[in-house]
Coordinates of C-alpha atoms in Angstrom, one line a residue:
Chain C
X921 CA 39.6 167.7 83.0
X922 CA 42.7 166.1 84.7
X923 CA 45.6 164.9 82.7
X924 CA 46.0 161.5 83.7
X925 CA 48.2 160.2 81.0
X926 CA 51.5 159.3 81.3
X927 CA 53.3 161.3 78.5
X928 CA 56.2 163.2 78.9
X929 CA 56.7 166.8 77.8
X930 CA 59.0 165.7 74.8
X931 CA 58.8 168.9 73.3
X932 CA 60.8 171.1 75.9
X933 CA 64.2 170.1 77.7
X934 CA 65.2 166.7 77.4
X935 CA 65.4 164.3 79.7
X936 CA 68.9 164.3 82.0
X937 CA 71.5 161.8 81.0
X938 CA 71.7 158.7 83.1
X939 CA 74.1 158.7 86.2
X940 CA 77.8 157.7 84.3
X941 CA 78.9 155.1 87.1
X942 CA 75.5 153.7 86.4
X943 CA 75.8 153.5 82.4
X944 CA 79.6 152.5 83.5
X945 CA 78.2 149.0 85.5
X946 CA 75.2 148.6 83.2
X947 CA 78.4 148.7 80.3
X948 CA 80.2 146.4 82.3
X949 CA 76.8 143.8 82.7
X950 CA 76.3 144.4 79.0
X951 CA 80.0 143.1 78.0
X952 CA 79.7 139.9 80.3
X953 CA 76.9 138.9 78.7
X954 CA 78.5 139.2 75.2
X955 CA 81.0 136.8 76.8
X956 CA 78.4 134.3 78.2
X957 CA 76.4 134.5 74.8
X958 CA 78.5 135.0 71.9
X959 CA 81.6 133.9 73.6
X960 CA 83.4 136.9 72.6
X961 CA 83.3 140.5 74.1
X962 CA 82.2 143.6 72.7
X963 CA 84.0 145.6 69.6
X964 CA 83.3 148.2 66.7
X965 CA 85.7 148.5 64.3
X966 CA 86.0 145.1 63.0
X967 CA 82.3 145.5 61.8
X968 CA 83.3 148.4 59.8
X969 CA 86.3 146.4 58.5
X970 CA 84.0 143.6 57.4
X971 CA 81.5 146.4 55.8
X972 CA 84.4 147.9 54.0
X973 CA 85.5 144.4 52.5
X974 CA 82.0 143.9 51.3
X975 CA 81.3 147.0 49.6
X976 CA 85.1 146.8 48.2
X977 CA 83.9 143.0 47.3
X978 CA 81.2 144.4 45.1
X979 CA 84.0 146.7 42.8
X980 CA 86.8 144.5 42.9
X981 CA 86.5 141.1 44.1
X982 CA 90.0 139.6 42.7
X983 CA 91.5 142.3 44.6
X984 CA 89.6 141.6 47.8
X985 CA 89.6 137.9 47.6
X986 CA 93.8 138.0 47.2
X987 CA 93.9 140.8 49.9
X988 CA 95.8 139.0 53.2
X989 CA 93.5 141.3 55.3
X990 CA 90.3 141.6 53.8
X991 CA 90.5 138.1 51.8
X992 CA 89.6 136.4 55.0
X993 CA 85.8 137.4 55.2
X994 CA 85.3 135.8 51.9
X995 CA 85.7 131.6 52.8
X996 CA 83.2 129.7 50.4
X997 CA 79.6 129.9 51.5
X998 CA 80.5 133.0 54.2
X999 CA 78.3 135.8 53.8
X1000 CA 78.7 140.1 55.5
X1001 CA 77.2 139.2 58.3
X1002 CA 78.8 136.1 59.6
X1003 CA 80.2 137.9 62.8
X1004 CA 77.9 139.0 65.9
X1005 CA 79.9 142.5 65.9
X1006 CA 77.9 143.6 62.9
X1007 CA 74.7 143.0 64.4
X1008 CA 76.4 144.7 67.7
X1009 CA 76.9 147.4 65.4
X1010 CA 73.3 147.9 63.7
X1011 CA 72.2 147.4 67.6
X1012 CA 74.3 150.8 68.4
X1013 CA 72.4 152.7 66.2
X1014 CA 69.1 151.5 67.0
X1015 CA 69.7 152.0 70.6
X1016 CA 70.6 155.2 70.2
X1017 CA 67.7 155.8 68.0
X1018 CA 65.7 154.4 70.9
X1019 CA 66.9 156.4 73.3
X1020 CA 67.4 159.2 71.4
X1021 CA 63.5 159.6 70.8
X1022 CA 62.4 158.3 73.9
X1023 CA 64.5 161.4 75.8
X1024 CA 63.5 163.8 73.8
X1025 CA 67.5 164.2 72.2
X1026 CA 66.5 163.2 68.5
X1027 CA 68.1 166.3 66.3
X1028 CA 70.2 167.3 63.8
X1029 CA 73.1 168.9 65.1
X1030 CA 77.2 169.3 64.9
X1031 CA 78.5 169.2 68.2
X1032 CA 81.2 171.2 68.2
X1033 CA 83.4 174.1 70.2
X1034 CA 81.8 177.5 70.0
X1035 CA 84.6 179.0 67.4
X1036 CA 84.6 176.6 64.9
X1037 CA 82.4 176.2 61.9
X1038 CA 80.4 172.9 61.4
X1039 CA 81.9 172.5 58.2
X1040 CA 85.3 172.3 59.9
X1041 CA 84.5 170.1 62.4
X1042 CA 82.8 167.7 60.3
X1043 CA 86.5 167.7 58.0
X1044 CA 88.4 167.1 61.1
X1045 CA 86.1 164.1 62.3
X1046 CA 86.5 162.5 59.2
X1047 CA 90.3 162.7 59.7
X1048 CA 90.6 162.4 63.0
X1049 CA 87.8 158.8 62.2
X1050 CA 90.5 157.8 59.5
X1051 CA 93.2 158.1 62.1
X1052 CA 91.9 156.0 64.6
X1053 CA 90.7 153.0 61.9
X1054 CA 93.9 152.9 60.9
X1055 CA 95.5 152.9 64.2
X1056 CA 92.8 150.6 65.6
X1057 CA 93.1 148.0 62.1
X1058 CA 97.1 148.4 63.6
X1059 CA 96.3 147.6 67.5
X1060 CA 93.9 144.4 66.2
X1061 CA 90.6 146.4 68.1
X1062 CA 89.6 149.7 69.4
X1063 CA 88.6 151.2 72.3
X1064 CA 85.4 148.4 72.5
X1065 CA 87.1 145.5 71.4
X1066 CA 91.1 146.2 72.8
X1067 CA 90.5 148.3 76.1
X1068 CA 87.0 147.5 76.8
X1069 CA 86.3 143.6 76.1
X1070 CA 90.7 142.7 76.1
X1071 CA 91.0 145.2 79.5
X1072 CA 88.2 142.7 80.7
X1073 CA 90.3 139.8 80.6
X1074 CA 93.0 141.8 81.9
X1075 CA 95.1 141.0 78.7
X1076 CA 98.4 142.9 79.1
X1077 CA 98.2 144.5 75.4
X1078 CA 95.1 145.7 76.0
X1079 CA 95.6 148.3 79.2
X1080 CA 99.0 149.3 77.1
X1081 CA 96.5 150.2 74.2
X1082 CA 94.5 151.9 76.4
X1083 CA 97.1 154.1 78.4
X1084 CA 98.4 154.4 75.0
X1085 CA 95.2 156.4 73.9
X1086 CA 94.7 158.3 77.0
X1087 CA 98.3 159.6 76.4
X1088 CA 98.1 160.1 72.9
X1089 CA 94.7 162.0 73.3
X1090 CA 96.0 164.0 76.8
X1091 CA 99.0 165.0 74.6
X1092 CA 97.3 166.0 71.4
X1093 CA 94.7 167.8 73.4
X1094 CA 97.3 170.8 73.9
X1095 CA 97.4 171.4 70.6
X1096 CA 93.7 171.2 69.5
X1097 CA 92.1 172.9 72.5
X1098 CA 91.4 175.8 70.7
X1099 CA 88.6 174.0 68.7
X1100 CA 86.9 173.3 71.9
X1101 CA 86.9 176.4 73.9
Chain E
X35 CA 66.4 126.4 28.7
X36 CA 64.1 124.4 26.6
X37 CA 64.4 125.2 23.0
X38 CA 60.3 125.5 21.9
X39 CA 60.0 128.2 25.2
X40 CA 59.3 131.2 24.1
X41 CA 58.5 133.5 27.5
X42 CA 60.0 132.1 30.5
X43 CA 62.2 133.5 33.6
X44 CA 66.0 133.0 34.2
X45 CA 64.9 130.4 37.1
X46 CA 64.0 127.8 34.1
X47 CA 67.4 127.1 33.3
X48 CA 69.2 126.3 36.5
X49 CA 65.9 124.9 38.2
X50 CA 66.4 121.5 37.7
X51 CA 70.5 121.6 38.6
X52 CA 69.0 123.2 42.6
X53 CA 70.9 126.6 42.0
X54 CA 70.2 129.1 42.8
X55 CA 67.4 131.0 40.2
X56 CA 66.6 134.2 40.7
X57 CA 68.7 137.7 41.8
X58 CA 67.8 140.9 43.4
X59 CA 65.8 141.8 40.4
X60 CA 62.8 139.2 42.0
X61 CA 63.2 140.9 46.0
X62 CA 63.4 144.5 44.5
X63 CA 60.4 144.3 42.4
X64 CA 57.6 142.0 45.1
X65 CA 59.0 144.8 47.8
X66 CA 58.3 147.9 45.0
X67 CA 54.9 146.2 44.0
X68 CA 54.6 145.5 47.9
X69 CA 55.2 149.4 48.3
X70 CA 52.8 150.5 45.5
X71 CA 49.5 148.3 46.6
X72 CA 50.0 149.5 50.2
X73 CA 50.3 152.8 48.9
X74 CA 46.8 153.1 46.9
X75 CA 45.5 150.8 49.3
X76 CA 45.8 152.9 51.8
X77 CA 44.9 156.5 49.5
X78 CA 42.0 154.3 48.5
X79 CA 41.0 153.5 52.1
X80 CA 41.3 157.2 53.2
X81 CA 39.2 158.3 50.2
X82 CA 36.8 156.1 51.2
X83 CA 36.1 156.4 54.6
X84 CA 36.3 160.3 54.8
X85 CA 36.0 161.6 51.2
X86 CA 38.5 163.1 49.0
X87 CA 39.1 166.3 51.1
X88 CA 40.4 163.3 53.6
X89 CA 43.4 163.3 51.4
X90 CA 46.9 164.6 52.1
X91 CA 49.1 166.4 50.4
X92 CA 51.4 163.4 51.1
X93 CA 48.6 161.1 49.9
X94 CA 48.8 162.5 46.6
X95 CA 52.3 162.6 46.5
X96 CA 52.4 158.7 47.4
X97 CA 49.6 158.4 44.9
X98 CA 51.7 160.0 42.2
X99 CA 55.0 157.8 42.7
X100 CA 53.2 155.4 42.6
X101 CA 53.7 154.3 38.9
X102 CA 57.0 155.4 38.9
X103 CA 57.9 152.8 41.7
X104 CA 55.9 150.4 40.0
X105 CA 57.8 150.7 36.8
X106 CA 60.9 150.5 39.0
X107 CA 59.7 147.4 40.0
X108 CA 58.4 146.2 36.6
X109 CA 62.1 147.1 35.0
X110 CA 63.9 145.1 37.8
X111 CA 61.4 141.7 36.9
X112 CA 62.0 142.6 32.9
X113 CA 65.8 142.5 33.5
X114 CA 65.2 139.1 35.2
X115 CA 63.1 137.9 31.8
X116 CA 65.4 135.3 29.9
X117 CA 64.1 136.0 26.9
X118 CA 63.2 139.8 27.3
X119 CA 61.8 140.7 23.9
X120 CA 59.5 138.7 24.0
X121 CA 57.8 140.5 26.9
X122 CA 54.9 141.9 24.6
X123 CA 53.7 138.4 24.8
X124 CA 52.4 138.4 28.3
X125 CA 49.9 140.7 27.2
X126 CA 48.4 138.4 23.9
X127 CA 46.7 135.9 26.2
X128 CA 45.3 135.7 29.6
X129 CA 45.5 132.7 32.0
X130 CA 43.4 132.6 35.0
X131 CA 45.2 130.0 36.6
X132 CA 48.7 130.7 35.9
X133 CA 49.8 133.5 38.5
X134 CA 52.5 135.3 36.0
X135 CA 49.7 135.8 33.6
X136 CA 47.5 137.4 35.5
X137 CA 49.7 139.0 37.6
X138 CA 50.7 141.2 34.4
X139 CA 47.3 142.1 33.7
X140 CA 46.7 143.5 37.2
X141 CA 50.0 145.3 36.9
X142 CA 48.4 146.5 33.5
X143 CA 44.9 147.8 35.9
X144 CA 47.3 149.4 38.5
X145 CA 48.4 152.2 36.0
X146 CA 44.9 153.4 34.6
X147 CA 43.7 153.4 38.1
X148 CA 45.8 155.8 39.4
X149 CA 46.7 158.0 36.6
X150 CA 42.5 158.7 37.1
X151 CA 42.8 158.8 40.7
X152 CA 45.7 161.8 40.6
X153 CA 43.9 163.6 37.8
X154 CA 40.8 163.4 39.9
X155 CA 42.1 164.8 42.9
X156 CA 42.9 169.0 43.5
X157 CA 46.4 169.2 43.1
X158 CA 47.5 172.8 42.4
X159 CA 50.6 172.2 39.7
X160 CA 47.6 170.0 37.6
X161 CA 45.3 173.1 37.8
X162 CA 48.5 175.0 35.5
X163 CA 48.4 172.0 33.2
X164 CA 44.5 171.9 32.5
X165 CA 44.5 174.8 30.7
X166 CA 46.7 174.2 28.2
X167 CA 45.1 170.6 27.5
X168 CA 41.3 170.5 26.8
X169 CA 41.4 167.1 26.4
X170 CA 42.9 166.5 30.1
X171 CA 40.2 168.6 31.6
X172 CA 37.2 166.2 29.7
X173 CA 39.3 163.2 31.5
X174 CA 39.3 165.2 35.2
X175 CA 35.4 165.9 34.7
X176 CA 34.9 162.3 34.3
X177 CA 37.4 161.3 36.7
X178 CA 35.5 163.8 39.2
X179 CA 32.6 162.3 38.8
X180 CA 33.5 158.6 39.4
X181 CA 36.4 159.4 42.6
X182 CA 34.2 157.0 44.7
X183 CA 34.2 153.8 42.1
X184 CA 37.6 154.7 40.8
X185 CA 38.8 154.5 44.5
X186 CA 36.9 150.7 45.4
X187 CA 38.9 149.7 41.7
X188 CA 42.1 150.9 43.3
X189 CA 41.2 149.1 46.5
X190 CA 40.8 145.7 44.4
X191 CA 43.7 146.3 42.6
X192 CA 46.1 147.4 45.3
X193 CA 44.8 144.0 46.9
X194 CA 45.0 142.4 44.1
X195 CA 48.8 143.7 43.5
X196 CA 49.9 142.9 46.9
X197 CA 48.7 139.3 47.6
X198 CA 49.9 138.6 44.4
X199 CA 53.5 139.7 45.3
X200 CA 53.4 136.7 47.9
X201 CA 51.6 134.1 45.2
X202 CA 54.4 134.8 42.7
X203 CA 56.3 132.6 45.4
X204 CA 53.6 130.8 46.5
X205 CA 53.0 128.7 43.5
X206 CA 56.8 128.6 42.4
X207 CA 56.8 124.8 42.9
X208 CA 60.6 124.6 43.6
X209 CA 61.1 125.4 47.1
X210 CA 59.5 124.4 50.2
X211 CA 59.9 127.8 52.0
X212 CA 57.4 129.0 49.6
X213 CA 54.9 126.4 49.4
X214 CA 52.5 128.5 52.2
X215 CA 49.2 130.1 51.5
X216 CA 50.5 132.7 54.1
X217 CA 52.9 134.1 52.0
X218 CA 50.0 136.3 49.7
X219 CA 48.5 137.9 53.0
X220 CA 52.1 137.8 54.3
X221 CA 53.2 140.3 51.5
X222 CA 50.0 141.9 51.2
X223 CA 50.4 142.8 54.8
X224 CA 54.1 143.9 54.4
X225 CA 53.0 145.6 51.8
X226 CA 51.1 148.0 53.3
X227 CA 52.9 148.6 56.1
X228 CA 55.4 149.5 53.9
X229 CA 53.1 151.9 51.8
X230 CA 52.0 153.1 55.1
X231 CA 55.4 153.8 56.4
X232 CA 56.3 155.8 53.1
X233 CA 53.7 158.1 53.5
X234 CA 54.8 158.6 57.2
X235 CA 58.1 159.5 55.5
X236 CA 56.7 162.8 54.0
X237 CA 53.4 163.2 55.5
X238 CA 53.3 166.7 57.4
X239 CA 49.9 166.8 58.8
X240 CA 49.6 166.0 62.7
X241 CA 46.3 164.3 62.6
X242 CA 47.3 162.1 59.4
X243 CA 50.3 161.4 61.0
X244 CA 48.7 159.7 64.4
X245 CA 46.3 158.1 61.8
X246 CA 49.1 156.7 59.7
X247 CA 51.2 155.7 62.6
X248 CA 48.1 153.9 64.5
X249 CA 47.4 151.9 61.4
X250 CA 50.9 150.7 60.7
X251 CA 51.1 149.5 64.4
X252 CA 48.3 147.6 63.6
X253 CA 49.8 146.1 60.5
X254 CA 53.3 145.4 61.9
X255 CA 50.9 143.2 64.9
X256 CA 49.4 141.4 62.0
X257 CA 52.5 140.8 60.0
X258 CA 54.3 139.2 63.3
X259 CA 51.2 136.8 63.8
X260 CA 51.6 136.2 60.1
X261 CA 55.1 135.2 59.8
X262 CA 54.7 133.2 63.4
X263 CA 51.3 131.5 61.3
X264 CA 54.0 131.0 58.1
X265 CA 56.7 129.2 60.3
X266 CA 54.7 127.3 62.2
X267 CA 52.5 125.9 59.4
X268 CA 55.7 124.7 57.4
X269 CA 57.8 123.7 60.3
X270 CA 54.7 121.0 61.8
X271 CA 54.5 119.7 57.4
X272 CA 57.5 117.3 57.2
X273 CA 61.5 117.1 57.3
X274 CA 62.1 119.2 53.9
X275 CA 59.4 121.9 55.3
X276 CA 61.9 121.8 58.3
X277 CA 65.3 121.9 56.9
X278 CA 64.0 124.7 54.6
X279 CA 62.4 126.4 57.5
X280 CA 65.6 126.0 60.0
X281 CA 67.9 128.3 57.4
X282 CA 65.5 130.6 58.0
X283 CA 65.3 130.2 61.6
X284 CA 69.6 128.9 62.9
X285 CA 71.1 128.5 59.2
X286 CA 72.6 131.0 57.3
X287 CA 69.8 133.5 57.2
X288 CA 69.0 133.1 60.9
X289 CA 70.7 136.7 61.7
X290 CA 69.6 138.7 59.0
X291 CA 65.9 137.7 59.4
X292 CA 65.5 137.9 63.3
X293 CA 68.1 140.7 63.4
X294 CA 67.7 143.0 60.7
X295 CA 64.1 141.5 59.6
X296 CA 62.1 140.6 62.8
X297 CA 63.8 143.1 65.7
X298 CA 65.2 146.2 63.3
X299 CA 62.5 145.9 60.8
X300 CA 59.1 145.0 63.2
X301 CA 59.9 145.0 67.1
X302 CA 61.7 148.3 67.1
X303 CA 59.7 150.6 64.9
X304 CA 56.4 149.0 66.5
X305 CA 57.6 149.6 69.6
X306 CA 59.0 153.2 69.1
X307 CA 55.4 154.1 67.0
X308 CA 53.5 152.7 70.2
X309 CA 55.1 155.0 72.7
X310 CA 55.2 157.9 70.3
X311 CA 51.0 157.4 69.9
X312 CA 51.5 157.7 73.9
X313 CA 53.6 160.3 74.0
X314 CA 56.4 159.0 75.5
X315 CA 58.6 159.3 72.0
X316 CA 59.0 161.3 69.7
X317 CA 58.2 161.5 66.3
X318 CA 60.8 160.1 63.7
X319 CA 61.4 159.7 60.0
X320 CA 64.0 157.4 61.0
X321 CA 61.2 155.4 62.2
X322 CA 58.9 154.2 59.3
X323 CA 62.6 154.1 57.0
X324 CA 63.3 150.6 59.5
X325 CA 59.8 149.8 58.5
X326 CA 61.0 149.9 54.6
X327 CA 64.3 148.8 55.4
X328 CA 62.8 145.1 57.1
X329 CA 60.3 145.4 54.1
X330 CA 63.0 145.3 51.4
X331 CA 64.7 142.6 53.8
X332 CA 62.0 140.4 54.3
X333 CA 61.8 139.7 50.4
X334 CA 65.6 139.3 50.3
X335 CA 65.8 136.8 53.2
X336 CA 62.4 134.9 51.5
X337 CA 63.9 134.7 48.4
X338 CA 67.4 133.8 48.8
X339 CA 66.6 131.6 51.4
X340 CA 63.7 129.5 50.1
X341 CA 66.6 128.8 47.3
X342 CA 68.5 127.1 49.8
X343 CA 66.3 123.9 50.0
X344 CA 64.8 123.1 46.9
X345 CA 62.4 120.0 46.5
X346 CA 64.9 118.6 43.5
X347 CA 67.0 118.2 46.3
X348 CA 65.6 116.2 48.9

């Protein structure tokens, strides 16, 4: 009897990837609707700020609450999740999960250059993660919320950020392209 | 606290001031006892409508974590008791009509239930242990012999346990968020879509699997008509219904409850189990954990939020 249903073969090579200058303008329709919406653009690492100063909250509140940085997020009668880019954030992950499963990409894996050992390249994400939410806490965004959503509004900090990482990461490349090749 | 109260919860105290009563001790243990009646619930159903060669490896591993979560659950409502030595006293008298009372005694049923129902059922580490006690194998034989009635008592008493997770709130008299019928077959259905999605988490047989998954679907359909039914009923009662409904809905709780509750908790893992059962996804454990995660949520957002408008302070 015919196969008539619709399924996909999930089970062998995943699905291609979607066309990049497609996933670039679909990118670009998602952060204009953040605008009209929320009436703010996209971002990332201000959710993981606002995570950080809640589970730091839970140890030592004084600390928190008299923090100039973290303090903030703590106003009488403000909870976590007061701010849309935590939601923007949980949203990631389920889209990915989403998409992830629906493609047939859902593994466990370390992605990673063929000489290097997982456990390495796990070691150097976490630094190279702690580097960049430092530098981003220092720049007020990160690549979603400067270059993305500021570039947007063609803010004049924001495009310096942004050649700013594209030269930083050009320039550093030299000396870490052994772990990709 | 009123002096001649022997046995009362931490809410008694602060009740009348409109603060705010109970803790996460309350949320953690309805969304545990939640967890453990859809867990024999759903054992009981399987034993039931195929036999006991119908259960899973997994089954009987839910079956047998059962009473641990439950006294998880029971240790997180004992540290919410005011008074908590005084605990023993819940089980000196039994009052039909007053929902703590007998919701103690059916936590009491729960336990005998399915200590009987894992003894009954092959399990190979048991078979070690039967040896050594005599008096263990007696309890199997009997157990053996009554797997049928033993699984209709678990049945009744998972249904029992999981309705009255929702009537704890139900007839709490302080808050208008709570004062719904709904709520029992709210949690009950929660519940066991909870209990389902745990045994999803471990289960390893294909054919269970596509059984489990097509049943939670079912049950993540009923709980959205069921919260729609719970909203709609309070918000069409009067202002306070309203204004206790409208945290819920644009106030403070808005984006945890559709965001985390209704689309991370229900819509997503519903939608991602549908095209699974067709196919089109693949199979996840990431999937039935969103189902726990809104689970654990939904009894957070109830509870904190149905403190927000009390009926002291209209």
């Amino acid at each position: 009897m015919e196969d008539t249903s619709k399924s996909t073969n999930l089970d062998g090579a995943p699905k291609p990837h979607w066309d990049p200058y497609l996933s670039g303008v679909a990118l670009g329709l998602v952060l204009l609707a953040t605008f009209l919406i929320f009436g703010r653009g996209l971002g990332a690492s201000g959710a993981i700020t606002r995570t950080t100063a809640w589970v730091t909250s839970w140890f030592a509140p004084t600390w928190v609450a008299n923090n100039g940085h973290l303090g903030g997020y703590f106003a009488p009668g403000a909870h976590w999740w007061d701010d849309w880019l935590v939601f923007e954030v949980v949203g990631v992950l389920l889209g990915g999960l989403f998409g992830g499963l629906t493609s047939g990409r859902m593994k466990v894996e370390v992605e990673g250059g063929p000489r290097i050992k997982p456990r390495t390249r796990l070691v150097l994400s976490v630094v190279g993660g702690l580097i960049v939410g430092f530098g981003a806490r220092l720049a007020m965004g990160c690549t979603s919320g400067q270059a993305l959503t500021g570039g947007a509004t063609l803010a004049l900090g924001s495009w310096a950020f942004m050649m700013a990482v594209f030269g930083g990461a050009y320039g550093l490349s030299y000396f870490v392209r052994r772990l990709w090749t | 606290m009123h002096p001649h109260v022997e046995m009362e919860s931490t809410r008694s105290a602060v009740l009348e001031a409109g603060l705010r009563f109970w803790g996460w001790e309350i949320p953690v243990y309805l969304f545990l006892g939640g967890l453990v009646a859809g867990l024999m619930l759903t054992v009981c159903a399987v034993i039931i409508l195929r036999g006991r060669e119908g259960v899973t490896q997994a089954m009987r591993l839910g079956l047998l974590g059962a009473p641990v979560l439950l006294s998880l659950g029971m240790g997180a409502l004992f540290l919410d008791l005011a008074l908590k030595l005084n605990v023993f006293r819940f089980y000196l008298t039994l009052r039909p009509y007053a929902p703590m009372s007998l919701g103690s005694w059916v936590l009491m049923l729960v336990y005998p239930v399915q200590a009987l129902l894992v003894i009954a059922l092959p399990w190979a580490p048991l078979e070690r242990v039967m040896g050594r006690f005599p008096w263990l194998a007696k309890l199997r034989a009997f157990a053996q012999g009554q797997v049928d009635r033993l699984a209709w008592a678990g049945l009744l008493a998972g249904f029992a346990l999981g309705i009255y997770t929702g009537v704890l709130l139900s007839t709490t008299v302080a808050a208008p968020l709570w004062s719904s019928g709904v709520l029992g077959f709210l949690f009950l259905a929660s519940g066991l879509s909870t209990g389902v999605a745990a045994l999803m988490l471990v289960e390893k047989d294909h054919a269970s699997q596509t059984l489990l998954a097509k049943a939670d679907v079912v049950l993540i359909g009923l709980e959205l008509l069921l919260l729609g039914g719970w909203i709609v009923g309070l918000a069409t009662q009067g202002p306070v219904y309203r204004e206790a409904v409208s945290v819920l809905i644009s106030g403070p709780y808005a984006p945890v409850f559709i965001g985390f509750v209704i689309f991370g908790g229900l819509l997503v893992p519903g939608a991602l189990e549908t095209l699974s059962l067709q196919g089109r996804a693949k199979h996840s454990r990431t999937v039935p954990s969103l189902v726990l995660m809104g689970g654990l949520l939904l009894r957070f957002v109830v509870v904190y939020a149905g403190q927000e408008v009390t009926f002291y302070q209209a």
